[in-house]
Amino acid sequence: MRAQAPIISASRRTDIPHFFGAWFERRRRAGFVKARSVFGVTSSISLHPDNVGAFLFWTKNAEPFLKNLGSLADERIPFAFQYTINGYPEVIEPRTPELSQCIATFLKVRRLLPSSAAIQWRYDPVLISRLTPPEWHLRQFHTIAAQLAGHTQVVNCSVVQAYRSNIKRLQPLEVSFRPSSIDHQQTPLSAAGDETRQLLAELASIARAHGLQLRACADPGWGLPPAQCCSAELYSAHPELLQKLARLKSKPTRSGCRCIPSADIGMDNTCIGGCAYCYAVRNPSRALEQFEKHSPEAPALNCSSHRDETR
């Protein structure tokens, strides 16, 4: 068993609350999970209550996960959320519920949390395209912010990044990508610039008007305060845990990241959300095939068998 991080991240790379709730609960009861890092290293991570300081969930839809959250709350295990609500068209987010349902579920989750500091809204990524021009974002952001006001304090965002896994899916939409992610020698892509900077400034103003702070996640240079998506701040309602986490130095997961250490139990190529901008799934059809073979009893997300239960 590798050294345990104080926070279990579930997960930056796949939407566990939306698609893998049964698996997550079985792994909690088993007391461990197997995960593979982005570098291909497979390890076992303890989920025993004595080894877990807190959970951090990343999702676009926690509705199927509400029972799991109730169990965690009953057991007094701290948890917090990075909750994405964009409301993009179906061609961009094909398996995300309607905007009204996303907002309603966000508010259900908030009621299970000790404070509005424990759930941060992600308007992420910001994707300017022929379907979602700046004026579309201004309307959408205002609609969401008005309904989340008072229920969260922070909005995290970043400009969509170009990856090998998403370029072909996004090019037909005429997307403006984060400049630092573009390799002009390989692919001619449109770089986000003044139009994006102006949009982000206007979104920040809308956020402030609703008592929220817009932050940039691992994406400096836009004039926004830097985000810290995995942070002690999320657990401010738990003084003992907060004190422990506040002493930790950041352990970046990518350039510009300010997150404190966590153990992520997700895996690439397992999410079936089908989002066009996704960096963690190279082949959505293959991910769906793998999902259909997946066993909730398996020790890892990419397993179809539960036979390997060794730690």
Short mmCIF file of C-alpha atoms in Angstrom, two decimals:
data_model
loop_
_atom_site.label_atom_id
_atom_site.label_comp_id
_atom_site.label_asym_id
_atom_site.label_seq_id
_atom_site.Cartn_x
_atom_site.Cartn_y
_atom_site.Cartn_z
CA MET A 1 0.00 0.00 0.00
CA ARG A 2 1.50 3.34 -0.97
CA ALA A 3 1.70 6.32 1.40
CA GLN A 4 -1.76 7.79 1.89
CA ALA A 5 -2.57 11.33 0.80
CA PRO A 6 -4.84 13.26 3.17
CA ILE A 7 -7.48 13.81 0.46
CA ILE A 8 -8.98 11.24 -1.89
CA SER A 9 -9.79 12.87 -5.22
CA ALA A 10 -12.70 11.24 -7.07
CA SER A 11 -11.83 12.25 -9.70
CA ARG A 12 -10.19 14.75 -12.02
CA ARG A 13 -10.09 12.16 -14.79
CA THR A 14 -13.56 10.60 -14.70
CA ASP A 15 -16.97 11.51 -13.30
CA ILE A 16 -17.27 8.99 -10.47
CA PRO A 17 -20.41 10.51 -8.86
CA HIS A 18 -22.27 10.40 -12.19
CA PHE A 19 -21.23 7.01 -13.53
CA PHE A 20 -19.48 4.94 -10.85
CA GLY A 21 -21.39 5.38 -7.60
CA ALA A 22 -21.96 1.66 -7.00
CA TRP A 23 -18.29 0.91 -7.65
CA PHE A 24 -17.19 3.70 -5.30
CA GLU A 25 -19.35 2.39 -2.45
CA ARG A 26 -18.06 -1.16 -2.89
CA ARG A 27 -14.47 0.07 -2.86
CA ARG A 28 -15.13 2.00 0.35
CA ARG A 29 -16.51 -1.14 1.96
CA ALA A 30 -13.52 -3.15 0.67
CA GLY A 31 -11.20 -0.54 2.18
CA PHE A 32 -8.96 0.05 -0.82
CA VAL A 33 -8.93 0.86 -4.52
CA LYS A 34 -6.47 0.28 -7.34
CA ALA A 35 -5.64 3.21 -9.58
CA ARG A 36 -3.18 4.01 -12.33
CA SER A 37 -1.42 7.37 -12.51
CA VAL A 38 -1.05 9.39 -15.71
CA PHE A 39 2.49 7.97 -15.86
CA GLY A 40 1.16 4.40 -15.99
CA VAL A 41 2.05 3.43 -12.43
CA THR A 42 -0.58 1.24 -10.76
CA SER A 43 -0.93 1.37 -6.99
CA SER A 44 -3.33 0.49 -4.19
CA ILE A 45 -4.85 3.36 -2.22
CA SER A 46 -6.41 2.84 1.16
CA LEU A 47 -10.02 3.95 1.61
CA HIS A 48 -10.18 2.85 5.22
CA PRO A 49 -11.71 5.60 7.39
CA ASP A 50 -8.54 5.74 9.51
CA ASN A 51 -6.51 6.62 6.40
CA VAL A 52 -8.89 9.04 4.67
CA GLY A 53 -8.85 12.66 5.81
CA ALA A 54 -11.53 13.74 3.36
CA PHE A 55 -12.96 13.18 -0.11
CA LEU A 56 -13.01 15.71 -2.94
CA PHE A 57 -15.55 14.92 -5.65
CA TRP A 58 -15.47 16.31 -9.19
CA THR A 59 -18.69 15.99 -11.18
CA LYS A 60 -21.25 17.41 -13.59
CA ASN A 61 -24.10 15.36 -12.12
CA ALA A 62 -24.24 14.11 -8.53
CA GLU A 63 -27.89 13.03 -8.65
CA PRO A 64 -27.05 9.28 -8.84
CA PHE A 65 -24.59 9.80 -5.96
CA LEU A 66 -26.83 11.41 -3.35
CA LYS A 67 -27.28 8.16 -1.42
CA ASN A 68 -23.49 7.76 -1.27
CA LEU A 69 -23.18 11.27 0.10
CA GLY A 70 -25.81 10.53 2.72
CA SER A 71 -23.73 7.57 3.90
CA LEU A 72 -20.58 9.70 4.13
CA ALA A 73 -22.47 12.36 6.06
CA ASP A 74 -23.88 9.74 8.45
CA GLU A 75 -20.36 8.45 9.07
CA ARG A 76 -19.09 12.01 9.56
CA ILE A 77 -16.48 11.67 6.83
CA PRO A 78 -15.67 15.14 5.43
CA PHE A 79 -16.26 15.69 1.72
CA ALA A 80 -16.29 18.65 -0.64
CA PHE A 81 -17.09 19.31 -4.29
CA GLN A 82 -15.73 20.82 -7.45
CA TYR A 83 -19.05 20.93 -9.34
CA THR A 84 -19.06 21.76 -13.05
CA ILE A 85 -22.07 23.53 -14.56
CA ASN A 86 -21.60 24.94 -18.06
CA GLY A 87 -24.90 24.29 -19.80
CA TYR A 88 -23.19 23.70 -23.12
CA PRO A 89 -25.16 22.42 -26.15
CA GLU A 90 -25.58 18.65 -26.46
CA VAL A 91 -22.97 18.41 -29.22
CA ILE A 92 -20.38 19.59 -26.67
CA GLU A 93 -21.72 17.84 -23.52
CA PRO A 94 -23.87 14.93 -24.79
CA ARG A 95 -24.49 13.13 -21.48
CA THR A 96 -24.86 16.09 -19.15
CA PRO A 97 -28.39 16.79 -17.86
CA GLU A 98 -30.36 19.91 -18.76
CA LEU A 99 -29.15 23.10 -17.10
CA SER A 100 -32.12 23.36 -14.74
CA GLN A 101 -31.52 19.82 -13.49
CA CYS A 102 -27.79 20.49 -12.99
CA ILE A 103 -28.57 23.53 -10.86
CA ALA A 104 -31.23 21.68 -8.86
CA THR A 105 -28.81 18.83 -8.07
CA PHE A 106 -26.06 21.29 -7.11
CA LEU A 107 -28.44 22.76 -4.54
CA LYS A 108 -29.32 19.28 -3.21
CA VAL A 109 -25.60 18.58 -2.70
CA ARG A 110 -25.12 21.93 -1.00
CA ARG A 111 -27.75 21.00 1.59
CA LEU A 112 -25.64 17.96 2.55
CA LEU A 113 -22.55 20.09 3.15
CA PRO A 114 -21.63 22.07 6.28
CA SER A 115 -21.13 25.38 4.45
CA SER A 116 -21.07 27.08 1.06
CA ALA A 117 -17.25 26.99 1.23
CA ALA A 118 -17.34 23.21 0.72
CA ILE A 119 -18.67 23.37 -2.84
CA GLN A 120 -17.11 25.37 -5.64
CA TRP A 121 -18.76 25.92 -9.00
CA ARG A 122 -16.68 25.19 -12.08
CA TYR A 123 -17.57 27.11 -15.22
CA ASP A 124 -14.95 25.11 -17.00
CA PRO A 125 -13.64 25.07 -19.61
CA VAL A 126 -14.54 28.39 -21.16
CA LEU A 127 -15.03 27.46 -24.79
CA ILE A 128 -15.60 30.28 -27.27
CA SER A 129 -16.86 28.77 -30.52
CA ARG A 130 -19.33 29.39 -33.33
CA LEU A 131 -22.00 27.74 -31.13
CA THR A 132 -20.95 29.50 -27.93
CA PRO A 133 -19.79 33.06 -28.73
CA PRO A 134 -19.05 35.55 -25.94
CA GLU A 135 -22.65 36.82 -25.77
CA TRP A 136 -23.83 33.22 -25.21
CA HIS A 137 -21.43 32.89 -22.27
CA LEU A 138 -22.58 36.16 -20.73
CA ARG A 139 -26.22 35.04 -20.76
CA GLN A 140 -25.43 31.52 -19.55
CA PHE A 141 -23.07 32.58 -16.79
CA HIS A 142 -25.52 35.16 -15.47
CA THR A 143 -28.35 32.60 -15.42
CA ILE A 144 -26.28 30.10 -13.43
CA ALA A 145 -24.68 32.65 -11.09
CA ALA A 146 -28.07 34.11 -10.15
CA GLN A 147 -29.32 30.70 -9.01
CA LEU A 148 -26.13 29.63 -7.20
CA ALA A 149 -25.68 32.94 -5.36
CA GLY A 150 -25.48 32.33 -1.63
CA HIS A 151 -24.89 28.60 -2.10
CA THR A 152 -21.22 28.80 -3.11
CA GLN A 153 -18.46 31.37 -2.85
CA VAL A 154 -16.03 30.53 -5.67
CA VAL A 155 -16.22 29.97 -9.42
CA ASN A 156 -13.24 28.27 -11.08
CA CYS A 157 -12.61 28.50 -14.80
CA SER A 158 -9.95 27.95 -17.45
CA VAL A 159 -9.77 28.44 -21.20
CA VAL A 160 -10.16 25.20 -23.14
CA GLN A 161 -6.82 23.52 -23.75
CA ALA A 162 -5.72 21.76 -26.93
CA TYR A 163 -4.88 18.07 -26.43
CA ARG A 164 -4.36 15.33 -28.99
CA SER A 165 -7.51 13.75 -27.58
CA ASN A 166 -9.82 16.70 -28.25
CA ILE A 167 -8.49 18.69 -31.23
CA LYS A 168 -10.38 16.72 -33.91
CA ARG A 169 -13.60 16.90 -31.90
CA LEU A 170 -13.37 20.67 -31.39
CA GLN A 171 -11.94 21.98 -34.67
CA PRO A 172 -15.30 21.84 -36.51
CA LEU A 173 -16.72 24.18 -33.84
CA GLU A 174 -14.07 26.84 -34.60
CA VAL A 175 -12.84 26.94 -31.02
CA SER A 176 -10.32 29.40 -29.56
CA PHE A 177 -7.78 27.39 -27.51
CA ARG A 178 -5.50 28.36 -24.64
CA PRO A 179 -2.43 29.80 -26.43
CA SER A 180 0.14 27.92 -24.34
CA SER A 181 -1.37 24.58 -25.40
CA ILE A 182 -1.04 25.14 -29.15
CA ASP A 183 1.82 23.66 -31.14
CA HIS A 184 1.75 25.73 -34.33
CA GLN A 185 4.22 23.43 -36.04
CA GLN A 186 1.79 20.53 -35.88
CA THR A 187 -1.74 21.94 -36.06
CA PRO A 188 -3.03 25.39 -37.10
CA LEU A 189 -5.43 26.29 -34.27
CA SER A 190 -7.10 29.54 -33.25
CA ALA A 191 -5.55 31.03 -30.11
CA ALA A 192 -7.64 32.72 -27.44
CA GLY A 193 -6.74 36.40 -27.10
CA ASP A 194 -8.33 39.79 -26.46
CA GLU A 195 -11.86 38.52 -27.01
CA THR A 196 -11.35 35.88 -24.32
CA ARG A 197 -9.69 38.34 -21.95
CA GLN A 198 -12.65 40.72 -22.28
CA LEU A 199 -15.14 37.90 -21.73
CA LEU A 200 -13.40 36.72 -18.57
CA ALA A 201 -13.34 40.24 -17.19
CA GLU A 202 -17.10 40.53 -17.78
CA LEU A 203 -17.73 37.12 -16.21
CA ALA A 204 -15.71 38.20 -13.16
CA SER A 205 -17.91 41.29 -12.87
CA ILE A 206 -21.09 39.18 -13.05
CA ALA A 207 -19.67 36.83 -10.41
CA ARG A 208 -18.93 39.73 -8.04
CA ALA A 209 -22.44 41.05 -8.47
CA HIS A 210 -23.69 37.70 -7.13
CA GLY A 211 -21.24 37.48 -4.23
CA LEU A 212 -18.87 35.08 -6.01
CA GLN A 213 -15.18 35.23 -6.92
CA LEU A 214 -14.09 34.05 -10.37
CA ARG A 215 -10.69 32.33 -10.30
CA ALA A 216 -8.47 30.89 -13.02
CA CYS A 217 -7.56 27.20 -12.69
CA ALA A 218 -3.95 26.55 -13.79
CA ASP A 219 -4.41 29.24 -16.42
CA PRO A 220 -2.50 32.45 -15.53
CA GLY A 221 -2.36 35.54 -17.66
CA TRP A 222 -6.04 36.49 -17.79
CA GLY A 223 -6.04 38.91 -14.87
CA LEU A 224 -7.97 36.60 -12.53
CA PRO A 225 -7.00 35.38 -9.05
CA PRO A 226 -5.44 31.89 -9.20
CA ALA A 227 -7.61 28.94 -8.20
CA GLN A 228 -6.65 26.21 -5.77
CA CYS A 229 -9.14 23.48 -6.60
CA CYS A 230 -7.91 20.99 -4.01
CA SER A 231 -7.41 23.16 -0.95
CA ALA A 232 -7.77 23.46 2.81
CA GLU A 233 -10.38 26.18 2.17
CA LEU A 234 -12.93 23.57 1.11
CA TYR A 235 -12.81 21.98 4.56
CA SER A 236 -13.04 25.12 6.68
CA ALA A 237 -16.02 23.66 8.60
CA HIS A 238 -13.72 20.93 9.98
CA PRO A 239 -11.20 22.82 12.20
CA GLU A 240 -8.94 19.86 12.99
CA LEU A 241 -8.70 18.79 9.33
CA LEU A 242 -8.34 22.40 8.20
CA GLN A 243 -5.35 22.90 10.48
CA LYS A 244 -3.67 19.77 9.09
CA LEU A 245 -4.32 20.66 5.44
CA ALA A 246 -3.27 24.28 5.86
CA ARG A 247 0.27 23.09 6.64
CA LEU A 248 0.62 21.24 3.34
CA LYS A 249 2.60 22.68 0.46
CA SER A 250 1.10 22.59 -3.01
CA LYS A 251 1.74 19.55 -5.19
CA PRO A 252 0.89 20.59 -8.77
CA THR A 253 -0.78 18.11 -11.12
CA ARG A 254 0.15 20.27 -14.15
CA SER A 255 1.76 23.61 -14.95
CA GLY A 256 0.13 26.44 -13.04
CA CYS A 257 -1.69 24.14 -10.61
CA ARG A 258 -1.70 25.16 -6.92
CA CYS A 259 -3.50 22.13 -5.45
CA ILE A 260 -2.37 20.47 -2.23
CA PRO A 261 -1.58 16.71 -2.33
CA SER A 262 -4.36 14.24 -3.05
CA ALA A 263 -4.66 10.64 -4.23
CA ASP A 264 -6.78 10.49 -7.38
CA ILE A 265 -8.67 7.20 -7.79
CA GLY A 266 -9.86 7.80 -11.35
CA MET A 267 -8.33 6.58 -14.60
CA ASP A 268 -8.02 7.91 -18.11
CA ASN A 269 -10.33 6.49 -20.78
CA THR A 270 -13.08 5.48 -18.35
CA CYS A 271 -15.53 8.41 -18.38
CA ILE A 272 -18.52 8.04 -20.72
CA GLY A 273 -19.67 11.65 -20.48
CA GLY A 274 -18.52 12.18 -24.06
CA CYS A 275 -17.64 15.87 -23.60
CA ALA A 276 -16.01 17.18 -26.76
CA TYR A 277 -13.33 19.06 -24.82
CA CYS A 278 -12.31 16.11 -22.60
CA TYR A 279 -8.57 15.52 -22.24
CA ALA A 280 -8.80 12.22 -20.34
CA VAL A 281 -10.61 10.13 -22.98
CA ARG A 282 -8.91 9.52 -26.30
CA ASN A 283 -11.68 7.38 -27.79
CA PRO A 284 -15.24 7.88 -26.44
CA SER A 285 -16.54 4.73 -28.17
CA ARG A 286 -13.81 2.65 -26.57
CA ALA A 287 -14.58 4.19 -23.17
CA LEU A 288 -18.23 3.21 -23.58
CA GLU A 289 -17.30 -0.37 -24.51
CA GLN A 290 -15.08 -0.57 -21.45
CA PHE A 291 -17.81 0.88 -19.24
CA GLU A 292 -20.28 -1.78 -20.40
CA LYS A 293 -17.81 -4.50 -19.39
CA HIS A 294 -16.92 -2.88 -16.08
CA SER A 295 -17.77 -4.74 -12.89
CA PRO A 296 -18.85 -2.67 -9.84
CA GLU A 297 -17.02 -5.32 -7.80
CA ALA A 298 -13.70 -4.69 -9.58
CA PRO A 299 -10.78 -3.17 -7.64
CA ALA A 300 -10.11 -0.60 -10.40
CA LEU A 301 -12.25 1.42 -12.79
CA ASN A 302 -10.85 -0.25 -15.89
CA CYS A 303 -11.44 -3.84 -14.67
CA SER A 304 -14.18 -6.23 -15.81
CA SER A 305 -13.34 -8.78 -13.11
CA HIS A 306 -13.30 -8.64 -9.32
CA ARG A 307 -10.89 -11.55 -8.96
CA ASP A 308 -7.87 -9.44 -8.05
CA GLU A 309 -8.69 -8.38 -4.52
CA THR A 310 -5.11 -8.34 -3.25
CA ARG A 311 -3.86 -5.15 -1.74
#
